[in-house]
Coordinates of C-alpha atoms and ligand atoms in Angstrom, one line a residue:
X57 CA 0.0 -0.1 -0.1
X58 CA 1.4 3.5 -0.8
X59 CA 2.3 5.6 2.1
X60 CA 2.1 9.4 2.2
X61 CA 3.6 11.7 4.9
X62 CA 1.7 14.9 5.3
X63 CA 3.1 17.8 7.5
X64 CA 1.1 20.6 8.9
X65 CA 3.0 23.7 9.9
X66 CA 2.0 26.1 13.0
X67 CA -0.4 28.1 11.0
X68 CA -2.2 25.1 9.6
X69 CA -3.0 23.8 13.1
X70 CA -3.4 27.3 14.8
X71 CA -7.2 26.6 15.8
X72 CA -9.5 23.8 16.5
X73 CA -11.1 24.4 13.2
X74 CA -8.0 24.2 11.3
X75 CA -6.8 21.1 13.2
X76 CA -10.2 19.6 12.1
X77 CA -9.6 20.5 8.6
X78 CA -6.1 19.0 8.5
X79 CA -7.6 15.8 10.2
X80 CA -9.9 15.6 7.1
X81 CA -7.0 16.0 4.8
X82 CA -5.3 12.9 6.6
X83 CA -8.6 10.9 6.5
X84 CA -9.1 11.5 2.8
X85 CA -5.7 10.3 1.9
X86 CA -6.3 7.3 3.8
X87 CA -9.5 6.8 2.0
X88 CA -7.8 7.2 -1.0
X89 CA -5.9 3.9 -0.2
X90 CA -2.6 5.3 1.4
X91 CA -1.0 4.5 4.6
X92 CA -0.8 8.0 6.3
X93 CA 1.7 9.7 8.8
X94 CA 0.8 13.1 9.8
X95 CA 3.6 15.4 11.3
X96 CA 2.7 18.5 13.2
X97 CA 4.2 21.5 14.4
X98 CA 3.1 23.4 17.6
X99 CA -0.3 25.6 17.3
X100 CA 0.3 28.9 15.7
X101 CA 3.0 31.0 17.5
X102 CA 3.1 28.6 20.4
X103 CA 6.8 27.9 20.2
X104 CA 7.4 31.8 20.2
X105 CA 5.2 32.1 23.3
X106 CA 7.1 29.4 25.1
X107 CA 10.4 31.0 24.3
X108 CA 9.1 34.2 25.6
X109 CA 7.8 32.7 28.9
X110 CA 11.2 31.1 29.4
X111 CA 13.0 34.3 28.9
X112 CA 10.7 35.9 31.5
X113 CA 12.2 33.4 34.0
X114 CA 15.7 33.2 33.0
X115 CA 17.5 35.1 30.5
X116 CA 19.8 32.3 29.5
X117 CA 17.8 29.2 30.1
X118 CA 19.5 25.8 30.2
X119 CA 19.4 24.4 26.6
X120 CA 18.2 21.1 28.1
X121 CA 15.5 22.7 29.9
X122 CA 14.4 24.8 26.8
X123 CA 14.0 21.5 24.9
X124 CA 11.9 20.1 27.6
X125 CA 9.9 23.1 27.2
X126 CA 9.6 23.5 23.5
X127 CA 8.6 19.9 22.9
X128 CA 5.5 20.5 24.7
X129 CA 4.2 22.7 21.9
X130 CA 4.1 19.8 19.6
X131 CA 2.9 17.3 22.0
X132 CA -0.3 19.4 22.5
X133 CA -1.0 19.3 18.7
X134 CA -0.3 15.6 18.1
X135 CA -2.8 14.8 20.9
X136 CA -5.5 17.3 19.3
X137 CA -4.9 16.0 15.8
X138 CA -5.5 12.4 17.1
X139 CA -8.7 13.4 18.9
X140 CA -10.1 15.1 15.9
X141 CA -9.5 12.0 13.8
X142 CA -11.1 9.8 16.4
X143 CA -14.0 12.2 16.6
X144 CA -14.7 11.6 12.7
X145 CA -14.6 7.9 13.4
X146 CA -11.3 6.9 12.2
X147 CA -8.3 5.4 13.9
X148 CA -5.3 7.5 14.9
X149 CA -2.6 7.5 17.3
X150 CA -0.3 10.2 18.5
X151 CA 3.6 9.7 19.0
X152 CA 6.2 12.0 20.6
X153 CA 9.6 11.9 18.9
X154 CA 10.9 9.6 21.6
X155 CA 7.9 7.2 21.2
X156 CA 8.7 6.7 17.6
X157 CA 12.3 6.3 18.2
X158 CA 13.7 9.5 16.7
X159 CA 17.4 9.4 18.2
X160 CA 19.5 12.4 17.8
X161 CA 22.6 13.7 19.2
X162 CA 22.6 15.7 22.4
X163 CA 23.1 19.4 20.9
X164 CA 20.0 20.8 22.7
X165 CA 18.0 23.1 20.7
X166 CA 19.7 22.3 17.4
X167 CA 20.0 18.5 17.6
X168 CA 20.7 16.5 14.6
X169 CA 18.9 13.1 13.8
X170 CA 21.0 10.0 14.0
X171 CA 18.6 7.3 13.7
X172 CA 14.9 6.5 13.3
X173 CA 13.4 3.1 14.2
X174 CA 10.4 2.5 12.1
X175 CA 9.1 -0.6 13.7
X176 CA 6.6 1.0 15.8
X177 CA 5.1 3.2 13.3
X178 CA 4.9 0.3 10.8
X179 CA 2.9 -1.8 13.3
X180 CA 0.5 1.0 14.1
X181 CA 0.2 1.8 10.3
X182 CA -0.5 -1.9 9.4
X183 CA -3.3 -2.0 12.0
X184 CA -5.1 0.7 10.3
X185 CA -4.1 3.6 12.3
X186 CA -3.3 7.3 11.0
X187 CA 0.0 7.9 12.8
X188 CA 0.3 11.3 14.2
X189 CA 3.9 12.2 14.8
X190 CA 5.2 15.2 16.8
X191 CA 7.5 17.4 14.5
X192 CA 10.9 19.0 15.7
X193 CA 11.8 16.7 18.4
X194 CA 13.7 13.5 19.4
X195 CA 15.7 12.0 22.2
X196 CA 19.4 11.5 22.7
X197 CA 21.1 8.5 24.1
X198 CA 20.3 9.4 27.7
X199 CA 16.6 9.9 27.2
X200 CA 16.8 13.6 27.3
X201 CA 14.3 15.4 25.1
X202 CA 15.9 17.3 22.2
X203 CA 14.7 19.8 19.5
X204 CA 15.9 20.1 16.1
X205 CA 16.1 23.8 15.7
X206 CA 13.4 26.4 14.5
X207 CA 11.3 25.2 11.8
X208 CA 12.5 21.6 12.5
X209 CA 9.2 19.9 11.9
X210 CA 10.0 19.9 8.2
X211 CA 12.9 18.0 8.8
X212 CA 10.9 15.4 10.9
X213 CA 8.5 14.9 8.0
X214 CA 11.2 14.4 5.3
X215 CA 13.3 12.2 7.7
X216 CA 10.3 10.1 8.2
X217 CA 9.3 9.9 4.6
X218 CA 12.9 8.9 3.9
X219 CA 13.1 5.9 6.5
X220 CA 9.6 4.7 5.7
X221 CA 10.4 4.8 1.9
X222 CA 7.2 7.1 1.6
X223 CA 5.8 7.7 -2.0
X224 CA 5.1 11.2 -1.2
X225 CA 5.8 13.9 1.3
X226 CA 3.4 16.7 1.5
X227 CA 4.3 19.9 3.3
X228 CA 0.9 22.0 4.1
X229 CA 1.8 25.5 4.6
X230 CA 0.3 29.0 4.6
X231 CA 1.6 29.8 1.2
X232 CA 0.6 27.9 -2.1
X233 CA 3.9 26.9 -3.2
X234 CA 7.5 27.8 -4.0
X235 CA 7.8 31.2 -5.9
X236 CA 10.4 32.4 -8.1
X237 CA 11.3 35.1 -5.5
X238 CA 9.2 36.3 -2.4
X239 CA 5.9 37.3 -3.7
X240 CA 5.6 39.9 -0.7
X241 CA 8.4 41.7 -2.2
X242 CA 7.7 41.4 -5.9
X243 CA 4.1 40.9 -6.8
X244 CA 5.1 39.7 -10.2
X245 CA 6.9 36.5 -8.7
X246 CA 5.5 33.3 -10.3
X247 CA 4.7 30.1 -8.5
X248 CA 6.8 27.1 -9.9
X249 CA 5.5 23.7 -10.6
X250 CA 9.0 22.3 -9.9
X251 CA 12.3 23.2 -8.2
X252 CA 15.3 21.1 -7.8
X253 CA 16.7 20.2 -4.4
X254 CA 20.0 22.1 -5.1
X255 CA 18.3 25.3 -6.1
X256 CA 15.8 25.0 -3.2
X257 CA 18.9 24.5 -0.9
X258 CA 20.5 27.6 -2.1
X259 CA 17.5 29.6 -1.6
X260 CA 16.9 28.2 1.8
X261 CA 20.3 29.3 2.9
X262 CA 19.5 32.8 1.5
X263 CA 16.8 32.8 3.8
X264 CA 14.2 32.6 1.1
X265 CA 12.5 29.4 1.4
X266 CA 9.3 28.1 2.8
X267 CA 11.2 25.2 4.2
X268 CA 13.8 24.4 6.8
X269 CA 17.2 23.9 4.9
X270 CA 18.0 20.8 6.7
X271 CA 14.8 19.1 5.5
X272 CA 16.0 19.8 1.9
X273 CA 19.3 18.2 2.5
X274 CA 17.6 15.1 3.9
X275 CA 15.3 15.1 0.8
X276 CA 18.4 15.3 -1.6
X277 CA 20.3 12.7 0.3
X278 CA 17.5 10.2 0.3
X279 CA 15.6 11.4 -2.9
X280 CA 12.4 12.2 -1.2
X281 CA 10.0 14.1 -3.6
X282 CA 8.4 17.0 -1.5
X283 CA 5.1 18.7 -2.5
X284 CA 4.7 22.2 -1.0
X285 CA 1.1 23.3 -1.0
X286 CA -1.6 25.4 0.8
X287 CA -3.5 23.8 3.6
X288 CA -6.4 26.3 2.8
X289 CA -7.0 25.1 -0.8
X290 CA -6.7 22.2 -3.1
X291 CA -4.3 23.7 -5.4
X292 CA -1.3 21.2 -6.5
X293 CA 1.4 23.4 -5.2
X294 CA 5.1 23.0 -6.0
X295 CA 7.3 19.8 -6.2
X296 CA 10.9 19.8 -4.9
X297 CA 12.6 16.9 -6.7
X298 CA 15.9 16.2 -8.5
X299 CA 14.9 17.9 -11.7
X300 CA 14.9 21.7 -12.4
X301 CA 11.8 23.4 -13.8
X302 CA 13.6 23.6 -17.2
X303 CA 16.8 22.2 -18.8
X304 CA 17.5 25.4 -20.6
X305 CA 16.8 28.4 -18.5
X306 CA 20.0 29.4 -16.6
X307 CA 18.3 31.0 -13.6
X308 CA 15.0 29.7 -11.7
X309 CA 14.8 31.9 -8.7
X310 CA 16.0 35.2 -7.3
X311 CA 16.5 36.1 -3.6
X312 CA 16.9 39.1 -1.4
X313 CA 18.8 39.0 1.7
X314 CA 18.1 42.4 3.1
X315 CA 19.8 42.7 6.4
X316 CA 23.4 42.0 5.6
X317 CA 26.6 43.6 6.9
X318 CA 30.0 43.8 5.2
X319 CA 33.2 43.5 6.9
X320 CA 36.6 43.9 5.3
X321 CA 39.8 42.9 7.0
X322 CA 42.5 45.2 5.6
X323 CA 46.2 44.3 5.2
X324 CA 46.1 40.8 6.2
X325 CA 49.6 39.1 5.9
X326 CA 49.2 37.0 2.7
X327 CA 50.4 33.7 4.3
X328 CA 49.3 30.5 5.1
X329 CA 46.6 30.2 8.1
X330 CA 45.5 33.8 8.1
X331 CA 41.9 33.1 6.9
X332 CA 41.9 30.3 9.2
X333 CA 42.6 32.5 12.1
X334 CA 39.9 35.0 11.1
X335 CA 37.1 32.7 10.3
X336 CA 37.8 30.4 13.3
X337 CA 36.8 33.2 15.5
X338 CA 33.5 33.9 13.6
X339 CA 32.6 30.1 13.6
X340 CA 33.4 29.6 17.4
X341 CA 30.8 32.5 17.9
X342 CA 28.4 30.5 15.4
X343 CA 28.2 33.6 13.2
X344 CA 27.5 32.5 9.5
X345 CA 29.6 33.9 7.0
X346 CA 28.8 34.4 3.5
X347 CA 30.1 36.1 0.4
X348 CA 33.8 35.5 1.5
X349 CA 36.3 37.4 -1.0
X350 CA 39.9 37.8 -0.7
X351 CA 41.9 40.0 -2.9
X352 CA 45.1 39.0 -4.5
X353 CA 47.5 40.6 -2.2
X354 CA 49.4 43.7 -2.8
X355 CA 52.7 43.9 -1.1
X356 CA 52.2 40.6 0.6
X357 CA 49.1 41.5 2.1
X358 CA 45.4 40.9 1.2
X359 CA 42.1 42.3 2.1
X360 CA 39.5 39.7 3.1
X361 CA 35.7 40.9 3.0
X362 CA 32.7 38.9 3.8
X363 CA 29.1 39.4 4.8
X364 CA 27.3 38.1 7.8
X365 CA 23.6 38.8 9.0
X366 CA 23.4 42.3 10.2
X367 CA 22.2 41.5 13.7
X368 CA 25.3 39.6 14.3
X369 CA 27.7 42.6 13.4
X370 CA 28.4 43.5 17.0
X371 CA 29.7 40.1 18.1
X372 CA 31.3 39.7 14.6
X373 CA 33.4 42.7 15.1
X374 CA 34.5 41.5 18.6
X375 CA 35.7 38.3 16.6
X376 CA 37.5 40.6 14.2
X377 CA 39.1 42.6 16.6
X378 CA 40.9 39.5 18.0
X379 CA 41.6 38.3 14.6
X380 CA 43.3 41.5 13.5
X381 CA 45.6 41.4 16.6
X382 CA 46.6 37.8 16.1
X383 CA 47.2 38.0 12.4
X384 CA 48.9 41.4 12.5
X385 CA 46.4 42.9 9.8
X386 CA 46.4 46.6 9.5
X387 CA 42.6 47.2 10.5
X388 CA 39.2 46.7 9.3
X389 CA 36.1 48.5 8.1
X390 CA 32.3 47.5 7.8
X391 CA 29.2 48.8 6.3
X392 CA 25.8 48.0 8.0
X393 CA 23.6 49.3 5.1
X394 CA 24.1 46.6 2.6
X395 CA 21.8 44.0 1.0
X396 CA 22.5 40.8 -1.0
X397 CA 20.6 39.9 -4.3
X398 CA 21.2 36.5 -5.6
X399 CA 20.1 34.5 -8.4
X400 CA 20.2 30.7 -8.5
X401 CA 19.8 28.1 -11.1
X402 CA 21.1 24.8 -12.2
X403 CA 21.2 25.8 -15.8
X404 CA 23.9 28.5 -15.2
X405 CA 26.5 25.7 -14.4
X406 CA 27.0 25.3 -18.2
X407 CA 26.0 28.5 -19.9
X408 CA 28.1 31.5 -20.5
X409 CA 27.1 35.1 -20.0
X410 CA 24.9 34.6 -17.1
X411 CA 26.9 36.7 -14.7
X412 CA 27.1 39.5 -17.2
X413 CA 23.3 39.5 -17.6
X414 CA 22.9 39.9 -14.0
X415 CA 25.6 42.6 -13.7
X416 CA 24.0 44.4 -16.7
X417 CA 20.6 44.4 -15.2
X418 CA 21.8 46.0 -12.2
X419 CA 24.0 48.6 -14.2
X420 CA 20.9 49.4 -16.3
X421 CA 18.8 50.2 -13.1
X422 CA 21.8 52.5 -11.9
X423 CA 22.6 50.4 -9.2
X424 CA 26.2 49.8 -8.1
X425 CA 27.7 46.4 -7.3
X426 CA 29.8 46.6 -4.2
X427 CA 30.9 42.8 -4.0
X428 CA 30.3 39.8 -6.4
X429 CA 30.7 36.1 -5.6
X430 CA 29.7 33.3 -7.6
X431 CA 29.4 29.6 -7.4
X432 CA 28.2 26.7 -9.7
X433 CA 24.4 27.7 -9.5
X434 CA 24.4 30.9 -7.6
X435 CA 25.8 34.7 -8.2
X436 CA 25.3 37.1 -5.4
X437 CA 26.0 40.9 -5.6
X438 CA 26.2 43.1 -2.6
X439 CA 24.3 46.4 -3.1
X440 CA 23.2 49.2 -0.9
X441 CA 20.2 48.3 1.2
X442 CA 18.2 51.3 0.0
X443 CA 18.3 50.0 -3.6
X444 CA 17.7 46.4 -2.6
X445 CA 14.1 46.0 -3.9
X446 CA 15.1 47.7 -7.1
X447 CA 17.9 45.4 -7.5
X448 CA 15.7 42.3 -6.9
X449 CA 13.1 43.4 -9.5
X450 CA 15.8 44.3 -12.3
X451 CA 17.2 40.8 -11.8
X452 CA 13.9 39.1 -11.8
X453 CA 13.0 41.0 -15.0
X454 CA 16.2 40.4 -16.8
X455 CA 15.9 36.6 -16.4
X456 CA 12.2 36.8 -17.2
X457 CA 11.4 34.7 -14.2
X458 CA 7.7 36.0 -14.2
X459 CA 7.3 33.8 -17.5
X460 CA 6.9 30.0 -17.1
X461 CA 9.6 28.4 -19.3
X462 CA 8.4 26.9 -22.5
X463 CA 10.1 23.6 -21.9
X464 CA 8.9 23.1 -18.3
X465 CA 9.6 19.6 -16.9
X466 CA 6.9 17.5 -15.4
X467 CA 7.1 15.3 -12.4
X468 CA 5.0 12.2 -11.8
X469 CA 4.8 10.4 -8.6
X470 CA 6.9 7.3 -8.7
X471 CA 9.1 9.0 -11.2
X472 CA 12.7 7.1 -10.7
X473 CA 15.3 9.2 -9.1
X474 CA 18.3 10.1 -11.0
X475 CA 21.8 10.0 -9.6
X476 CA 24.5 7.4 -9.1
X477 CA 23.2 5.8 -6.0
X478 CA 19.9 4.7 -5.1
X479 CA 18.3 6.4 -2.3
X480 CA 17.6 3.1 -0.6
X481 CA 21.4 2.1 -0.7
X482 CA 22.1 5.2 1.1
X483 CA 19.6 5.1 3.6
X484 CA 20.7 1.4 4.4
X485 CA 24.1 2.8 5.0
X486 CA 23.5 5.7 6.8
X487 CA 20.6 4.8 8.8
X488 CA 22.7 2.5 10.7
X489 CA 24.9 5.2 11.8
X490 CA 24.0 8.9 11.4
X491 CA 21.3 10.1 9.2
X492 CA 22.2 13.8 9.2
X493 CA 25.8 13.6 9.0
X494 CA 27.8 15.4 6.9
X495 CA 27.8 13.8 3.4
X496 CA 30.8 14.6 1.0
X497 CA 30.4 13.3 -2.7
X498 CA 33.8 14.3 -3.9
X499 CA 37.3 16.0 -3.3
X500 CA 39.0 17.1 -6.4
X501 CA 41.8 19.0 -7.8
X502 CA 41.3 21.0 -11.1
X503 CA 44.8 21.9 -12.5
X504 CA 44.0 23.6 -15.9
X505 CA 42.7 26.6 -14.6
X506 CA 44.0 30.3 -14.7
X507 CA 43.3 33.4 -12.8
X508 CA 42.8 36.8 -14.2
X509 CA 43.0 39.8 -11.7
X510 CA 42.1 43.4 -12.4
X511 CA 43.3 45.9 -10.0
X512 CA 42.3 49.5 -9.5
X513 CA 38.9 49.1 -11.0
X514 CA 36.8 52.3 -10.8
X515 CA 34.0 51.3 -8.3
X516 CA 31.0 52.7 -10.5
X517 CA 27.8 51.0 -11.8
X518 CA 28.1 49.1 -14.9
X519 CA 32.0 48.3 -14.7
X520 CA 31.6 44.7 -13.9
X521 CA 29.0 44.3 -16.6
X522 CA 31.4 45.9 -19.2
X523 CA 34.3 43.5 -18.1
X524 CA 32.2 40.3 -18.3
X525 CA 30.5 41.5 -21.6
X526 CA 34.0 41.7 -23.1
X527 CA 35.1 38.5 -22.1
X528 CA 31.8 36.9 -23.0
X529 CA 31.9 38.2 -26.5
X530 CA 35.0 36.2 -27.2
X531 CA 33.7 33.0 -25.8
X532 CA 35.5 32.8 -22.5
X533 CA 33.9 30.4 -19.9
X534 CA 34.3 32.4 -16.9
X535 CA 33.9 30.2 -13.7
X536 CA 34.7 31.8 -10.2
X537 CA 34.1 35.6 -10.1
X538 CA 35.0 37.5 -7.1
X539 CA 34.6 41.4 -6.8
X540 CA 36.0 42.9 -3.6
X541 CA 35.2 46.2 -2.0
X542 CA 38.5 47.3 -0.5
X543 CA 37.2 50.9 -1.1
X544 CA 40.6 52.5 -1.1
X545 CA 39.9 55.7 -3.2
X546 CA 36.8 54.5 -4.8
X547 CA 38.5 51.4 -6.3
X548 CA 37.8 47.8 -6.1
X549 CA 39.4 44.5 -7.8
X550 CA 37.9 41.9 -9.7
X551 CA 39.5 38.3 -9.9
X552 CA 38.0 35.5 -12.0
X553 CA 39.1 32.0 -13.2
X554 CA 38.8 30.7 -16.8
X555 CA 40.2 27.7 -18.4
X556 CA 44.0 27.9 -18.7
X557 CA 44.0 28.1 -22.6
X558 CA 41.6 31.0 -22.5
X559 CA 43.7 33.2 -20.2
X560 CA 45.9 34.9 -23.0
X561 CA 42.6 35.8 -24.9
X562 CA 41.1 37.2 -21.7
X563 CA 44.1 39.4 -21.0
X564 CA 44.2 40.6 -24.6
X565 CA 40.4 41.7 -24.7
X566 CA 40.7 43.4 -21.3
X567 CA 43.8 45.1 -22.3
X568 CA 42.4 46.6 -25.5
X569 CA 39.3 48.0 -23.5
X570 CA 40.8 51.3 -22.6
X571 CA 39.3 51.2 -19.2
X572 CA 41.9 52.7 -16.8
X573 CA 42.7 49.6 -14.5
X574 CA 45.9 49.9 -12.6
X575 CA 46.8 46.6 -13.5
X576 CA 45.7 43.7 -15.5
X577 CA 47.3 40.4 -14.5
X578 CA 47.1 36.7 -14.8
X579 CA 48.6 33.4 -13.8
X580 CA 48.2 29.9 -15.0
X581 CA 50.0 28.7 -11.9
X582 CA 46.8 28.1 -9.9
X583 CA 45.1 25.1 -8.9
X584 CA 41.5 24.6 -7.6
X585 CA 40.5 22.4 -4.9
X586 CA 37.0 21.6 -4.6
X587 CA 34.9 19.8 -1.9
X588 CA 31.4 18.9 -3.0
X589 CA 28.6 17.3 -0.8
X590 CA 25.2 17.7 0.8
X591 CA 24.8 20.0 3.7
X592 CA 28.1 22.0 3.4
X593 CA 26.7 25.4 4.6
X594 CA 24.7 24.0 7.4
X595 CA 27.7 22.1 8.5
X596 CA 29.6 25.3 8.7
X597 CA 32.6 23.3 9.9
X598 CA 33.4 22.3 6.2
X599 CA 34.9 25.5 5.3
X600 CA 37.0 26.0 8.5
X601 CA 38.3 22.5 8.4
X602 CA 39.4 23.2 4.8
X603 CA 41.0 26.4 5.9
X604 CA 42.6 24.4 8.6
X605 CA 43.9 21.4 6.5
X606 CA 45.5 23.9 4.2
X607 CA 47.0 26.1 6.9
X608 CA 48.6 23.1 8.6
X609 CA 50.1 22.2 5.5
X610 CA 51.5 25.8 4.9
X611 CA 49.3 26.3 1.7
X612 CA 48.1 29.7 1.1
X613 CA 44.6 30.4 0.0
X614 CA 44.3 32.7 -2.8
X615 CA 40.4 32.6 -3.5
X616 CA 37.4 31.1 -1.9
X617 CA 33.8 30.5 -2.8
X618 CA 31.1 28.5 -1.0
X619 CA 27.7 27.3 -1.7
X620 CA 25.4 24.5 -0.6
X621 CA 27.0 22.2 -3.0
X622 CA 30.5 22.9 -2.9
X623 CA 33.4 24.8 -1.3
X624 CA 36.1 25.9 -3.7
X625 CA 39.6 27.4 -3.0
X626 CA 42.2 28.5 -5.4
X627 CA 45.7 28.0 -4.3
X628 CA 49.2 28.1 -6.1
X629 CA 49.6 25.5 -8.6
X630 CA 52.6 24.0 -6.9
X631 CA 50.6 23.1 -4.0
X632 CA 47.9 21.3 -5.7
X633 CA 48.7 17.8 -4.9
X634 CA 49.7 18.5 -1.4
X635 CA 46.5 20.4 -0.7
X636 CA 44.4 17.7 -2.3
X637 CA 45.9 15.2 0.2
X638 CA 45.5 17.3 3.0
X639 CA 41.8 17.5 2.2
X640 CA 41.4 13.8 1.5
X641 CA 42.9 13.1 4.8
X642 CA 40.7 15.7 6.8
X643 CA 37.5 14.4 5.2
X644 CA 38.2 10.7 5.0
X645 CA 35.2 10.1 7.1
X646 CA 32.8 11.9 5.6
X647 CA 33.0 10.6 2.1
X648 CA 30.2 8.2 0.8
Ligands
LIG727 N1 7.3 24.5 16.5 C1 8.6 24.6 16.0 C2 9.0 26.0 15.6 O1 8.2 27.1 15.5 C3 8.9 23.7 14.8 C4 8.4 24.0 13.5 O2 7.3 24.7 13.5 O3 8.6 23.4 12.4 O4 10.1 26.3 15.1
LIG728 MG1 6.8 26.4 12.1

């Protein structure tokens, strides 16, 4: 018999009426011939209320007691949901995380799932029950109650779907699907029928997702197809699967991270271990760093710029002050009035001119780009916060995201999952140990790359566009792009990587442009190390561990970029093999 997991978020169970209407959806699914597991969140804003209550008693409540408290929210809703189903004359039984055997580690308030025993749930389903599972919670090896982090019920739902081999995982929520961008910001945003795991992961890490990012990692790892749909209508919603919406369109979504801050550490000695000294201090404080850009050093010193969530600025500056002292950097600057605009799309990985199109749309809107980072499937630009919405609109329009692609893919339930390993193989291997562990797919060394660096680039709107239009026009395939914002005398620098054989051509066209760069330089003596996997950003330790491994080997990092899928670093060519060996050793346990 097919098995369906349905998850109802807080707004979908906010009142007794809504609980009853959710109960009807579950009953209907059972009547249609499915076994049904229902995962529920706490009612409405209950979790917020509980946190509030705790803070009134103790500013810094012990994390263990916090989990004891927060888990009650879901315990209330599972009981009520089971009662609602009984009242309609059907069989249901509610289970807490511990009762259904969700084992987690003991990091209270952000625990990760290790194992799930499915025996009890299966027995109850086989006896004709609808099983009502409390989201967001588990139990550690000592029977302490744990919670999975805010929004964690999504992760419970996808995890259950994975281990039970469910045929569908439906996420019922207060929006009717996944949009090309936040429809509250741009009314022209379009609801998509389909989006890929990778794109959804990038969007989730940009804060632009209707789902918990760890749940998408889970779904990708185990190939669980997810349907996000409204609990208040019967509209089909959006599928999150292994396929993108279109095979030809380069960009499928855009996101705005409005509350960012930029920090630049200036004059960092350009020697091994310096990035590590700086980022380690941010990681220790659990500050998530994005858009890391390191200039190629002048006079053996480099500037390192990066962005963080604005509300963490104070704490981050404390870390930076320490970092400056330890590394002997000359100082730092920051800007707390910036925002990050990003585009995401699987299709951009094998098309040229995508970055250029984004830059030109911003230039045409008169918006200055302060920093750029790119990765396989994401391009981010830092702009002034006052221009954020205009920037998002410009980019959304440039890529015609409001128009459904002509070659839109379809997804049918039961469609096989592409990929080299079958989901069940992976489940078998991981379920015995650690379901949410960091999973690395590949560690590789790319040697045939070259770097082009422009220094003394005037910091004016349109410059990045011009540079990348010139190189795109002659057919150069540009990979990593970084533009920093050292801000000296209104100048910036731009570096990018190209295939080795295309470096002379790139230098040639840029030399002929007549723009007054201070210097146009390049080097073929670089190597790119790349670690790819699932959950690279929610396991923030990956980039740090990479820095550490390279620093311990005395290897200097020249360029860095990070995404959900991959962390890339560019190092000197001579260090390639040694760097690869160091990373293989560091990550040996995490490779699947
Ligand atoms: N109730 C928890 C929260 O509000 C978990 C969830 O809703 O997914 O974060
Ligand atoms: Mg919630």
